[in-house]
Amino acid sequence: MRKPVMAGNWKLYKTAAETSAFFEKFMPAIADRKRAEIVICPPFVNIPAAVAASSASSVEVGGQDLFWLQEGAYTGEVSGNMLAAIGARWVIIGHSERRQYFHETDETVLKKTQAALASGLNPIVCVGERLEEREAGATESVLRTQFTGGIGALTPEQFAKIVIAYEPVWAIGTGKTATPEMAADAHRVLRAEVAQRYGQAAADACRILYGGSVKPDNVKGLMAQEEIDGALVGGASLDPASFAAIVNF
Ligand code: 13P
């Protein structure tokens, strides 16, 4: 059985004070949840507030990105060791917004994933097709290319430590969720890639999350799919009651 991961990606939202206020309401609402691993990824500067507010619980905190080197003259960047040192345990890598606005490629995604693992962080590596790619019938080939050009180059030992997030770009922030069947189909494509590259046992163990307009009212249908091992949630993770409803699906 794969233990679900329910992760919140806060993107560019909330101050430190708003982070603490979120946890004050969120923690009682998810008390004693053991069914899923719960991860919150605030902006870098609010990681300490999130770690402090969740330290007495099983909720873990992550970054939304990292640089692939640990130190050097790279103005504005943050390393895996720096994230680990302030209590982050996870990191999102290769989110479509990073690919779209900050020119990340499968190659930088691979380097960042290796750097995260070297720092002892759990990477959540994002893949997913754009609307025009889906409409052109290219979803499977896009997912295969993102896999082979990126995380498919990890060693088996490295691969065993990552979580994949399938996030169709057209479903992010649009209110258009992939149907559970569409998401499961994409997950099957990815799992088949894992099986081909790393073997069936690795494919069976690999957790693949769905992301893209996950809300309290659609999470149950998504999680009913055996292929879907959790969710990466944007907008609906910003509100404590709504993210708690998702976690408690
Ligand atoms: P929304 O849940 O706001 O669609 O965002 C999804 C996402 O990008 C999570 O990483």
CSV table of C-alpha atoms and ligand atoms in Angstrom, one decimal:
chain,number,residue,atom,x,y,z
A,1,MET,CA,0.0,0.0,0.0
A,2,ARG,CA,1.3,3.4,-0.9
A,3,LYS,CA,0.7,6.0,1.8
A,4,PRO,CA,-0.9,9.1,0.3
A,5,VAL,CA,0.8,12.5,0.4
A,6,MET,CA,-1.4,15.6,0.6
A,7,ALA,CA,0.7,18.6,-0.1
A,8,GLY,CA,-0.1,22.3,-0.2
A,9,ASN,CA,1.8,24.6,-2.6
A,10,TRP,CA,1.2,28.1,-1.4
A,11,LYS,CA,3.0,29.7,-4.3
A,12,LEU,CA,3.4,33.5,-3.8
A,13,TYR,CA,0.9,33.8,-1.0
A,14,LYS,CA,0.9,34.6,2.8
A,15,THR,CA,3.2,36.5,5.1
A,16,ALA,CA,4.8,34.9,8.2
A,17,ALA,CA,2.0,36.2,10.4
A,18,GLU,CA,-0.6,34.8,8.0
A,19,THR,CA,1.3,31.5,8.0
A,20,SER,CA,1.1,31.2,11.8
A,21,ALA,CA,-2.6,32.1,11.7
A,22,PHE,CA,-3.2,29.3,9.1
A,23,PHE,CA,-1.6,26.7,11.4
A,24,GLU,CA,-3.6,27.8,14.4
A,25,LYS,CA,-6.8,26.9,12.6
A,26,PHE,CA,-5.4,24.0,10.5
A,27,MET,CA,-3.8,21.9,13.3
A,28,PRO,CA,-6.9,21.2,15.3
A,29,ALA,CA,-8.8,20.5,12.1
A,30,ILE,CA,-6.5,17.6,11.1
A,31,ALA,CA,-5.7,16.3,14.6
A,32,ASP,CA,-4.5,12.7,14.6
A,33,ARG,CA,-4.5,12.2,10.9
A,34,LYS,CA,-2.5,9.2,10.1
A,35,ARG,CA,-4.0,8.2,6.8
A,36,ALA,CA,-1.8,10.6,4.7
A,37,GLU,CA,1.5,12.4,5.0
A,38,ILE,CA,0.8,16.1,5.1
A,39,VAL,CA,3.2,18.7,3.6
A,40,ILE,CA,2.9,22.5,3.4
A,41,CYS,CA,5.2,24.4,1.1
A,42,PRO,CA,5.1,28.1,1.9
A,43,PRO,CA,7.4,30.8,0.3
A,44,PHE,CA,11.0,30.4,1.5
A,45,VAL,CA,10.9,33.2,4.1
A,46,ASN,CA,7.9,31.7,5.9
A,47,ILE,CA,9.3,28.2,6.3
A,48,PRO,CA,10.6,28.9,9.8
A,49,ALA,CA,7.1,30.1,10.9
A,50,ALA,CA,5.6,27.0,9.4
A,51,VAL,CA,8.1,24.7,11.0
A,52,ALA,CA,7.6,26.3,14.4
A,53,ALA,CA,3.8,26.0,14.1
A,54,SER,CA,3.9,22.4,13.1
A,55,SER,CA,6.8,21.0,15.1
A,56,ALA,CA,4.7,19.2,17.6
A,57,SER,CA,2.8,17.3,14.8
A,58,SER,CA,3.4,15.0,11.9
A,59,VAL,CA,2.8,17.8,9.4
A,60,GLU,CA,6.0,18.5,7.5
A,61,VAL,CA,7.2,21.6,5.6
A,62,GLY,CA,8.8,22.0,2.2
A,63,GLY,CA,10.2,24.5,-0.1
A,64,GLN,CA,8.8,25.3,-3.6
A,65,ASP,CA,12.2,25.2,-5.4
A,66,LEU,CA,15.9,25.1,-4.7
A,67,PHE,CA,19.1,25.7,-6.6
A,68,TRP,CA,21.3,22.8,-7.8
A,69,LEU,CA,24.5,23.9,-6.0
A,70,GLN,CA,24.9,24.2,-2.3
A,71,GLU,CA,26.7,27.5,-2.3
A,72,GLY,CA,28.4,30.0,-4.5
A,73,ALA,CA,28.0,33.4,-6.2
A,74,TYR,CA,24.4,32.8,-7.3
A,75,THR,CA,22.4,35.9,-6.2
A,76,GLY,CA,18.9,35.2,-5.2
A,77,GLU,CA,19.2,31.4,-5.0
A,78,VAL,CA,18.5,29.0,-2.1
A,79,SER,CA,20.2,25.7,-1.6
A,80,GLY,CA,19.0,22.3,-0.4
A,81,ASN,CA,21.3,22.4,2.7
A,82,MET,CA,19.8,25.8,3.6
A,83,LEU,CA,16.3,24.5,3.4
A,84,ALA,CA,17.2,21.4,5.4
A,85,ALA,CA,18.9,23.6,8.0
A,86,ILE,CA,15.7,25.5,8.7
A,87,GLY,CA,13.6,22.4,9.1
A,88,ALA,CA,12.2,21.8,5.6
A,89,ARG,CA,11.9,18.1,4.8
A,90,TRP,CA,10.4,18.3,1.3
A,91,VAL,CA,10.9,20.4,-1.9
A,92,ILE,CA,8.7,20.9,-5.0
A,93,ILE,CA,10.8,20.7,-8.2
A,94,GLY,CA,10.0,21.6,-11.8
A,95,HIS,CA,6.5,23.1,-11.2
A,96,SER,CA,5.0,24.2,-14.5
A,97,GLU,CA,5.1,27.8,-13.3
A,98,ARG,CA,8.9,27.4,-12.8
A,99,ARG,CA,9.1,25.8,-16.3
A,100,GLN,CA,6.9,28.5,-17.9
A,101,TYR,CA,8.2,31.7,-16.2
A,102,PHE,CA,11.7,30.8,-15.1
A,103,HIS,CA,12.8,28.7,-18.0
A,104,GLU,CA,13.3,25.4,-16.1
A,105,THR,CA,13.9,22.4,-18.2
A,106,ASP,CA,14.0,18.6,-17.7
A,107,GLU,CA,17.7,19.0,-17.3
A,108,THR,CA,17.6,21.5,-14.5
A,109,VAL,CA,14.8,19.5,-12.9
A,110,LEU,CA,17.2,16.5,-12.8
A,111,LYS,CA,20.0,18.6,-11.3
A,112,LYS,CA,17.7,20.1,-8.7
A,113,THR,CA,16.3,16.6,-7.8
A,114,GLN,CA,19.8,15.3,-7.3
A,115,ALA,CA,20.7,18.3,-5.2
A,116,ALA,CA,17.6,17.9,-3.0
A,117,LEU,CA,18.4,14.2,-2.4
A,118,ALA,CA,22.0,15.1,-1.5
A,119,SER,CA,20.6,17.4,1.2
A,120,GLY,CA,18.2,14.7,2.5
A,121,LEU,CA,15.1,16.4,1.2
A,122,ASN,CA,12.1,14.5,-0.3
A,123,PRO,CA,11.6,15.9,-3.8
A,124,ILE,CA,8.1,16.2,-5.3
A,125,VAL,CA,8.9,16.4,-9.0
A,126,CYS,CA,6.2,17.9,-11.2
A,127,VAL,CA,5.4,16.9,-14.8
A,128,GLY,CA,2.4,17.6,-17.0
A,129,GLU,CA,1.2,18.6,-20.4
A,130,ARG,CA,0.0,22.0,-21.7
A,131,LEU,CA,-3.5,22.5,-23.2
A,132,GLU,CA,-2.3,22.6,-26.8
A,133,GLU,CA,-0.3,19.4,-26.2
A,134,ARG,CA,-3.3,17.6,-24.9
A,135,GLU,CA,-5.5,18.9,-27.7
A,136,ALA,CA,-2.8,17.7,-30.2
A,137,GLY,CA,-3.0,14.2,-28.7
A,138,ALA,CA,0.6,14.6,-27.4
A,139,THR,CA,0.0,14.1,-23.6
A,140,GLU,CA,1.6,10.7,-23.5
A,141,SER,CA,4.7,11.7,-25.4
A,142,VAL,CA,5.1,14.9,-23.4
A,143,LEU,CA,5.0,12.9,-20.1
A,144,ARG,CA,7.4,10.3,-21.5
A,145,THR,CA,9.8,13.0,-22.6
A,146,GLN,CA,9.6,14.8,-19.3
A,147,PHE,CA,10.3,11.5,-17.6
A,148,THR,CA,13.2,10.3,-19.7
A,149,GLY,CA,14.8,13.8,-20.0
A,150,GLY,CA,14.6,14.4,-16.2
A,151,ILE,CA,14.0,12.0,-13.4
A,152,GLY,CA,14.5,8.9,-15.6
A,153,ALA,CA,18.2,9.6,-15.3
A,154,LEU,CA,18.3,9.2,-11.5
A,155,THR,CA,19.9,6.0,-10.1
A,156,PRO,CA,17.4,3.4,-8.7
A,157,GLU,CA,18.4,4.4,-5.2
A,158,GLN,CA,17.7,8.1,-5.9
A,159,PHE,CA,14.5,7.3,-7.7
A,160,ALA,CA,13.1,5.3,-4.8
A,161,LYS,CA,13.1,8.6,-2.7
A,162,ILE,CA,11.1,10.8,-5.0
A,163,VAL,CA,7.4,11.6,-5.3
A,164,ILE,CA,6.0,12.5,-8.8
A,165,ALA,CA,3.2,15.1,-9.2
A,166,TYR,CA,1.2,14.9,-12.4
A,167,GLU,CA,-0.1,18.4,-12.9
A,168,PRO,CA,-1.8,19.1,-16.3
A,169,VAL,CA,-1.0,22.7,-16.9
A,170,TRP,CA,-4.6,23.4,-18.2
A,171,ALA,CA,-6.0,22.3,-14.9
A,172,ILE,CA,-3.9,24.6,-12.7
A,173,GLY,CA,-5.7,27.5,-11.1
A,174,THR,CA,-8.4,27.2,-13.8
A,175,GLY,CA,-11.1,25.3,-11.9
A,176,LYS,CA,-10.9,22.7,-14.6
A,177,THR,CA,-9.9,19.5,-12.9
A,178,ALA,CA,-8.9,16.5,-14.9
A,179,THR,CA,-11.5,13.8,-14.4
A,180,PRO,CA,-10.4,11.1,-12.1
A,181,GLU,CA,-10.1,8.8,-15.2
A,182,MET,CA,-8.0,11.3,-17.1
A,183,ALA,CA,-5.7,11.7,-14.2
A,184,ALA,CA,-5.5,8.0,-13.7
A,185,ASP,CA,-4.7,7.4,-17.4
A,186,ALA,CA,-1.8,9.9,-17.1
A,187,HIS,CA,-0.5,8.2,-13.9
A,188,ARG,CA,-0.6,4.9,-15.7
A,189,VAL,CA,1.6,6.3,-18.5
A,190,LEU,CA,4.1,7.6,-15.9
A,191,ARG,CA,4.0,4.3,-13.9
A,192,ALA,CA,4.7,2.4,-17.0
A,193,GLU,CA,7.8,4.5,-17.6
A,194,VAL,CA,8.9,3.8,-14.1
A,195,ALA,CA,8.4,0.1,-14.6
A,196,GLN,CA,10.4,0.1,-17.8
A,197,ARG,CA,13.3,2.1,-16.4
A,198,TYR,CA,13.4,0.9,-12.8
A,199,GLY,CA,11.4,-2.3,-12.7
A,200,GLN,CA,7.9,-3.3,-11.5
A,201,ALA,CA,8.6,-3.1,-7.8
A,202,ALA,CA,9.8,0.5,-8.1
A,203,ALA,CA,6.7,1.3,-10.2
A,204,ASP,CA,4.4,-0.3,-7.6
A,205,ALA,CA,6.1,1.7,-4.8
A,206,CYS,CA,6.3,5.0,-6.6
A,207,ARG,CA,3.8,7.6,-5.3
A,208,ILE,CA,2.2,9.8,-8.0
A,209,LEU,CA,0.2,12.8,-6.9
A,210,TYR,CA,-2.4,14.6,-8.9
A,211,GLY,CA,-2.4,18.4,-9.0
A,212,GLY,CA,-4.7,20.9,-10.7
A,213,SER,CA,-7.8,22.5,-9.1
A,214,VAL,CA,-8.1,19.9,-6.4
A,215,LYS,CA,-10.9,21.0,-4.0
A,216,PRO,CA,-12.8,19.6,-1.1
A,217,ASP,CA,-15.6,18.6,-3.4
A,218,ASN,CA,-13.6,16.7,-6.0
A,219,VAL,CA,-10.8,15.1,-3.9
A,220,LYS,CA,-12.8,12.0,-3.0
A,221,GLY,CA,-13.4,11.1,-6.6
A,222,LEU,CA,-9.7,11.6,-7.4
A,223,MET,CA,-8.5,9.6,-4.4
A,224,ALA,CA,-10.9,6.7,-5.3
A,225,GLN,CA,-8.6,6.0,-8.2
A,226,GLU,CA,-6.0,3.4,-7.2
A,227,GLU,CA,-3.5,5.2,-9.4
A,228,ILE,CA,-3.7,8.4,-7.5
A,229,ASP,CA,-1.5,8.5,-4.4
A,230,GLY,CA,-2.3,12.0,-3.1
A,231,ALA,CA,-2.7,15.6,-4.2
A,232,LEU,CA,-0.6,18.7,-4.8
A,233,VAL,CA,-3.0,21.5,-4.0
A,234,GLY,CA,-2.6,25.2,-4.8
A,235,GLY,CA,-5.4,27.6,-4.2
A,236,ALA,CA,-7.5,25.3,-1.9
A,237,SER,CA,-4.5,24.8,0.4
A,238,LEU,CA,-4.4,28.4,1.4
A,239,ASP,CA,-7.6,28.2,3.5
A,240,PRO,CA,-7.2,26.0,6.7
A,241,ALA,CA,-10.8,24.6,6.5
A,242,SER,CA,-10.6,23.8,2.9
A,243,PHE,CA,-7.1,22.1,3.1
A,244,ALA,CA,-8.2,20.2,6.2
A,245,ALA,CA,-11.3,18.9,4.2
A,246,ILE,CA,-8.9,17.8,1.5
A,247,VAL,CA,-6.5,16.1,3.9
A,248,ASN,CA,-9.5,14.4,5.7
A,249,PHE,CA,-11.0,13.2,2.4
B,1,13P,P1,-4.4,24.9,-8.0
B,1,13P,O1,-4.8,23.8,-7.0
B,1,13P,O2,-4.6,26.3,-7.6
B,1,13P,O3,-5.1,24.6,-9.4
B,1,13P,O4,-2.8,24.7,-8.2
B,1,13P,C1,-2.3,23.5,-8.5
B,1,13P,C2,-0.8,23.6,-8.4
B,1,13P,O5,-0.2,24.2,-9.2
B,1,13P,C3,-0.2,22.9,-7.2
B,1,13P,O6,1.2,22.9,-7.4
